Amino acid sequence: MSALPSTSMFVDVRVNGERYEREVPARRLLVHFLRDDLDLTGTHIGCDTGSCGACTVHLDGVPVKSCSVLAVQAHGASITTVEGLAGDEQTPLQRAFSEHHALQCGYCTPGMIMSATALLEQNPTPTEDEVKVALQGNICRCTGYWNIVEAVMAAGKGSA
Amino acid sequence: MTTVETEGTTTLQRGFVGQNVPRKEDRRLVEGQGQFVDDVKRHGMGYLHFVRSPYPHARILSIDVSAALELPGVYGTLTGDEVAILTDPFFQIAAEPGGSMKDYALSVGKVRYIGEPVAAVVAESRELARDAAELVMVDYEPLDVVVDARKSLEPGAPVLHEECGGNITYQGVWEWGDVDQAFAEADHVVKITDLHFDRFNSTPLELDGALVEYNRGTGQWTITTNNQFPGFAVIMMAPAMRVGTDKLRFVTQDIGGGFGNKITSHPQLVACCLLARKLNRPVQWTEWRTDFHQSMSHGNERWFLDTEVAVRADGTMTGFRTRVVDDAGAYLRYEPLGGVIWSQVAPGMYGWRNIRLDFTQAVTNKAPCSPNRGYSRMQHLWFTERIVDIVAHELGFDRVELRRKNYVQPEQMPYETPNGCVYDSGDYPASLDLVLDLIGYDTIEQRREEAASRGKLLGFGIGSTLDSGTNNFGQSQLVNPDLQFSGNNEVATVKLDIFGEIVVTLGTTPQGQSHETTAAQVVADILGCDVDAVHVRAGHDSYWNSHAGFSGTYASQFAVTGLGAVKGATEMLADQMKTLASMVFQCPKEAIELADGFARIADNPEAALPFMALGAIPNANNAGFPIDPPPMNARFVYRPPFDVPDKERKFGNLTLTYSMQIHACVVEVDPETGVYEIVDYAAVDDCGVRINPKIVEGQVMGATAHAIGAAMFESFTYDDEGNLLTPNFYDYHVPHTLDMPPLTTAAIETPSPFTPLGTKGMGEGGGGGIHCICAALQDALRATGSPIVTDSHNPYHRVFEMLRHPEHARAKVEVTGRSAT
Amino acid sequence: MKLEGTKEFDAPREVVWSVINDPSKMAKTMPGVESFDIADDRHWSAKVKVPLGLGGLKMSIDFEKIEERPLEFAALNAKGKGVGALMNMTTEFTLSGEGEKTSMAWEADVKIAGPVGSMGQRVLQPIINQQVGNVLSSLENEVEAAKAGAAGA
Amino acid sequence: MLLREVSYARPGTIEEAVALLAEYDGARALAGGQTLLNVMKQRAASPDVLVDLAGLDELRTITVAGSSLEIGAMTTLASLIRSSEVEVTRPILAEVAGTVADVQVRNRGTLGGNICVNDPTNHFPPLLVALDASMTVVGVDGERVVPAEEFFVGVFETTVREGELLTRISVPAGGKGTGDGMSGVTLGAHGTYVANAAASVVDGAWRIALGCVGAVPVRATTVEDALSGTEVEEAAVRAAVEGVGATLDPPSDVHGSADYRRSLAETSIVRAVLQAHDRARG
């Protein structure tokens, strides 16, 4: 990538295993790049301050808020969005969300699931407190979180 | 998680109904395949950005859009001057003086709150639209500001809407029983100078938005939007835009939370429509978080002044009187209905027969108020719960016994309130016992001592509330006798398609209330088929012929109106299926039963037609029938049984059902900092028959979380200059996982005698969490000078103030009465 | 937001007065002034870039002297317009003291609106205190300079 | 969400980075971006050029050099939490990092960014002052080392001038006789601080810094002097703290009045000191 400042950059990223090469304005946030340029609209926007976590994706395997990353910063990175989780089958966590009624309107759900997926990858059987800490950066306005924590615990136990 | 159920007959045999059927909505949502408004794109669409007022009150001297228009990639602009020519002011629900208010899609001549849209810009990208909006030069002449509703009523206060001749939008005295008599006979009178219910809303995570397309050929707009009450939006928009209602097609699939806050987006939708026509291209608008906080659907802030409560020596509360000042914000968008909807629960859960409220609603230089979960009743129920706890606190009654004694009793059900509302069913004392059991009330004093040994002040509180569901819109005539609204309705269509699919279409716009699932449960039980065989269309489309004037998702009513319509339509279809089967089998219709996906002769199960055959006949194989086979297609409009209220006495049944919630919590306060934590929480809910208990519990949990947020963290606080101090999630703290207390829930079922399924609406709750947290704080602070809690919102610094200066709160309460005089 | 304070100068009132009444001298006390333009003795304007650390806040500010009682009292109004912020500030200076000592009591009423006003509430007050501090210390320098100048004359 | 137009560069070396920062007017270093990008979304600040430090791996190292813990400015809060060097030398850094915002922010946000932003509510400015840390700042004409106390200049402002870059934070390694504590009140668990205090004792010598009570961290020197070399007991600490609030000029805002912050400052000192004291005794 050029070391000279420019208002527009060539970006080469892998998203959900697929390679995308695009010229992107430097000011465009990763979340808008995913939603508007790549039509991956499962990643949502709920605030303007990096507070709500609805836009959480995995950047090189790590959960980040895609509203607080420039698309150009993702150059060369590998990204997973909620669309990239389920193959022919849903993941145990996705099933657990449904079985434990961990979603209502479903708007925060992709971000929640991305945060929880990252947790379970590092820590397959988290304690309740570990789950709460892992999801603290994700706001849900429908459920009060109780069923979400329950679902992640269940998926962790593999009982989902 | 305990669940207790009382005996209750329901009008429907239970199959899928009553089961925790997994939600049909979930598959798409957990895979990120939901379709929310901002997900929808069209070729050549332009992005709209509003230019918003930085002043809370100012005259607009001029608006210059030329610099914005010169920016490459900008498609066009819209200003208030154009809006004033192209549209009429929105219809006002209010009578005089509020009725004279002129409210447009964009400011015309004046701005009245920070964040008010004064112009709109459309450009080829979101970023560019915002760049261009910054280039719109607006010249303002700042005017004096008033942010306190009490001050806005004082002579000489800045007037927001000159055409209203002042800041009052609605005023009315609501009096029932013989209040003076009640006070004359009272042994004690408890007086409270002022109680304040704070301003906040549910801040749905998805913001408002729309994608609007204009069809030049037909003159019709297609409005893909997350507005949650299209039936209301269209009657606001069509007359203002001078078109017929069918020219405005509303389409929605998934909505990211609403809670009432997405009912009044009609001004922004009109701006989108005008620009889509002006620019001849699809126009996309998505609100931003700060825009929402500054301008959208705040919950009503309300003052209760000079309150008096009449109490007998034995603790019987015979009446209360108070002076209410309701803060509507800068415009009436759904108001002044908030000025009446509280009267659905005028006495709360109590037997008060003598009530007087002198109700005044005023405008201020703050965001307009509109429905918010628990709309208007929550404020009033907080008031009734507060005065009950303050009476107990001041007169030394036990809070639990005082409630038990004064609650409306089960044998009184159905109970007619002093203002003619009918509480359909419920057992409040039993619910109280249950919640006390869940929270371990008998151990509270031990726990108080244990906490004290850790230097903490422990407090216990109760909040008992009603969620009145299924409005009688006739109540609007109590604030404006000239209005021609009454009753309520909802529509559903159910059909059997050519290959035997059962297809259900709803008139509602759910935002997480699981309508696809609960509707399918009801249909499956009536048609005797599997719930998976029932396809309920996702979302809403006003072209589907499945909506009526009151269609939408609001005011706790789907379980009654929505499912009432589904039940009606499904029973019509079942009758058609039986009729057709009886034509095929040449037997009487009564001999046919629907079971296991077949229409069969009850006592000869071999003679069975699969649904596929029934669907095929009228659709594709109808020759040779002597008479027309029934169409396998049914549309039903459910209409709840209502009369028009008596406008003189402000008397009548304003709502059909009354779910009941009793919440209890235990808090621990750090006396050095005012920081407190909810260490235990229990909620008991009775919403009659539960179609899907897990979904019901989900709603209870959500309402509880909103209440906890409002009580502890969430407030739309303004400074005296009219700046919103909490315009984003940095300063408006929404509780997250680590902020939530342990919760136990339980349910009681007392079926409603008035509804098709014995169900009651229940989505909103009554703000029980706010009330029980206030009560728990008041209890905890007994140890430090016994302040009373007079505000619904108690952040740490306010608790600290009560700890340091209990005398300030003490000065607000006084007890008089025979003994004293 | 209202701020007030008192500033002591080791200079006669005339000198202090000459400074706070001289737009070009006052301009030197303001943070990040890029250009300055005097319309008449009651009206002047400045283009400033207030250093806010995360990126300067560009503003054009119009000043108007709204009241003055020589050697005693002056009141100034400053209206600032910038992308992202609007500022309206009224400042009053009251001078007292005899001989070589002057004490200046000042009051400022600052209103800030726009994104900066809305997002910056929790940091706005410290920022303003800080800017006021800078203004007062550079005012002291100006007074010293003027004193030296006067002595030299 | 919609930033003003901005230029972006991702240099490969510190020299390149410093050169870019020096060359372009209105250039600003972009570390984790968790504050800067969000302020840019509000358009409350708009650098003209962002110099992304993501390519400078040498700024991500954590090493122990002699008696000093050397932390690269681009070290994320998440790596602080995971670092065994931090755990053995100055665990308070990991402990506090674990309470900043949330997992996603900690995965991107850096120690250097947290202190260069110097939002008065940030966690690390008062903590690093209490720990007597020092910062290494590199410019075109070489590098200089600034003690934490002089590093913070004002809200959002530090001694890092245009054309300079913070490269390293050096924290004295702790050990026996060392104890650190931090206490305060936040908006919700792990939320924004309303007020806080960080306290550190090394062989009986105390350093105490207050956050959220001014534009920069404020040392509570009277308390330090009163406590240093004495046998610390709660009563004595409370006595020493008495009156500290009155010497402060904290802001009032929607989360608390100046008086509330004065009181919280005193309470936070007591709690941070007692915590540090317990830990020093091991």
mmCIF file of N, CA and C in Angstrom, chain D residues 11 13-24 27 51 53 56 137-142 162-167:
data_model
loop_
_atom_site.group_PDB
_atom_site.id
_atom_site.type_symbol
_atom_site.label_atom_id
_atom_site.label_comp_id
_atom_site.label_asym_id
_atom_site.label_seq_id
_atom_site.Cartn_x
_atom_site.Cartn_y
_atom_site.Cartn_z
ATOM 1 N N PRO D 11 2.482 4.248 6.464
ATOM 2 C CA PRO D 11 3.935 4.128 6.347
ATOM 3 C C PRO D 11 4.425 2.787 6.884
ATOM 4 N N THR D 13 7.687 2.476 8.180
ATOM 5 C CA THR D 13 8.704 2.654 9.227
ATOM 6 C C THR D 13 8.366 3.896 10.057
ATOM 7 N N ILE D 14 8.929 3.952 11.256
ATOM 8 C CA ILE D 14 8.722 5.113 12.121
ATOM 9 C C ILE D 14 9.216 6.373 11.423
ATOM 10 N N GLU D 15 10.354 6.269 10.739
ATOM 11 C CA GLU D 15 10.913 7.435 10.053
ATOM 12 C C GLU D 15 9.908 7.970 9.040
ATOM 13 N N GLU D 16 9.376 7.049 8.228
ATOM 14 C CA GLU D 16 8.365 7.475 7.239
ATOM 15 C C GLU D 16 7.180 8.147 7.928
ATOM 16 N N ALA D 17 6.748 7.522 9.028
ATOM 17 C CA ALA D 17 5.584 8.060 9.735
ATOM 18 C C ALA D 17 5.858 9.478 10.213
ATOM 19 N N VAL D 18 6.991 9.657 10.853
ATOM 20 C CA VAL D 18 7.334 10.985 11.378
ATOM 21 C C VAL D 18 7.465 11.980 10.230
ATOM 22 N N ALA D 19 8.076 11.524 9.140
ATOM 23 C CA ALA D 19 8.229 12.417 7.986
ATOM 24 C C ALA D 19 6.862 12.870 7.481
ATOM 25 N N LEU D 20 5.931 11.937 7.365
ATOM 26 C CA LEU D 20 4.575 12.292 6.903
ATOM 27 C C LEU D 20 3.909 13.266 7.868
ATOM 28 N N LEU D 21 4.031 12.972 9.162
ATOM 29 C CA LEU D 21 3.395 13.839 10.164
ATOM 30 C C LEU D 21 3.989 15.239 10.106
ATOM 31 N N ALA D 22 5.280 15.294 9.800
ATOM 32 C CA ALA D 22 5.932 16.606 9.745
ATOM 33 C C ALA D 22 5.576 17.333 8.451
ATOM 34 N N GLU D 23 5.445 16.571 7.388
ATOM 35 C CA GLU D 23 5.281 17.203 6.069
ATOM 36 C C GLU D 23 3.890 17.787 5.860
ATOM 37 N N TYR D 24 2.870 17.060 6.322
ATOM 38 C CA TYR D 24 1.512 17.477 5.977
ATOM 39 C C TYR D 24 0.847 18.248 7.110
ATOM 40 N N ALA D 27 -1.934 16.782 9.670
ATOM 41 C CA ALA D 27 -1.785 15.331 9.688
ATOM 42 C C ALA D 27 -1.893 14.828 11.117
ATOM 43 N N VAL D 51 -2.258 9.309 9.310
ATOM 44 C CA VAL D 51 -1.071 8.483 9.137
ATOM 45 C C VAL D 51 -1.279 7.219 9.982
ATOM 46 N N LEU D 53 -0.660 3.936 11.747
ATOM 47 C CA LEU D 53 0.546 3.321 12.314
ATOM 48 C C LEU D 53 0.484 1.792 12.285
ATOM 49 N N LEU D 56 3.510 -0.461 11.656
ATOM 50 C CA LEU D 56 4.749 -0.322 12.435
ATOM 51 C C LEU D 56 4.806 -1.356 13.558
ATOM 52 N N VAL D 137 8.913 10.227 22.864
ATOM 53 C CA VAL D 137 8.319 10.891 21.714
ATOM 54 C C VAL D 137 9.391 11.099 20.658
ATOM 55 N N VAL D 138 9.089 10.679 19.429
ATOM 56 C CA VAL D 138 10.058 10.802 18.343
ATOM 57 C C VAL D 138 9.625 11.894 17.376
ATOM 58 N N GLY D 139 10.585 12.730 16.986
ATOM 59 C CA GLY D 139 10.325 13.752 15.979
ATOM 60 C C GLY D 139 11.395 13.709 14.924
ATOM 61 N N VAL D 140 11.298 14.576 13.945
ATOM 62 C CA VAL D 140 12.317 14.555 12.886
ATOM 63 C C VAL D 140 13.715 14.760 13.454
ATOM 64 N N ASP D 141 13.806 15.595 14.519
ATOM 65 C CA ASP D 141 15.149 15.819 15.064
ATOM 66 C C ASP D 141 15.396 14.937 16.287
ATOM 67 N N GLY D 142 14.986 13.687 16.201
ATOM 68 C CA GLY D 142 15.332 12.751 17.265
ATOM 69 C C GLY D 142 14.244 12.559 18.305
ATOM 70 N N GLU D 162 2.784 18.584 16.537
ATOM 71 C CA GLU D 162 2.632 18.200 15.124
ATOM 72 C C GLU D 162 3.995 17.762 14.600
ATOM 73 N N GLY D 163 4.000 16.665 13.861
ATOM 74 C CA GLY D 163 5.272 16.173 13.341
ATOM 75 C C GLY D 163 5.997 15.242 14.309
ATOM 76 N N GLU D 164 5.352 14.951 15.448
ATOM 77 C CA GLU D 164 5.967 14.016 16.393
ATOM 78 C C GLU D 164 5.093 12.780 16.566
ATOM 79 N N LEU D 165 5.703 11.775 17.181
ATOM 80 C CA LEU D 165 5.018 10.499 17.347
ATOM 81 C C LEU D 165 5.394 9.888 18.691
ATOM 82 N N LEU D 166 4.398 9.479 19.444
ATOM 83 C CA LEU D 166 4.648 8.735 20.676
ATOM 84 C C LEU D 166 4.994 7.305 20.287
ATOM 85 N N THR D 167 6.156 6.829 20.738
ATOM 86 C CA THR D 167 6.552 5.475 20.333
ATOM 87 C C THR D 167 6.508 4.488 21.493
#
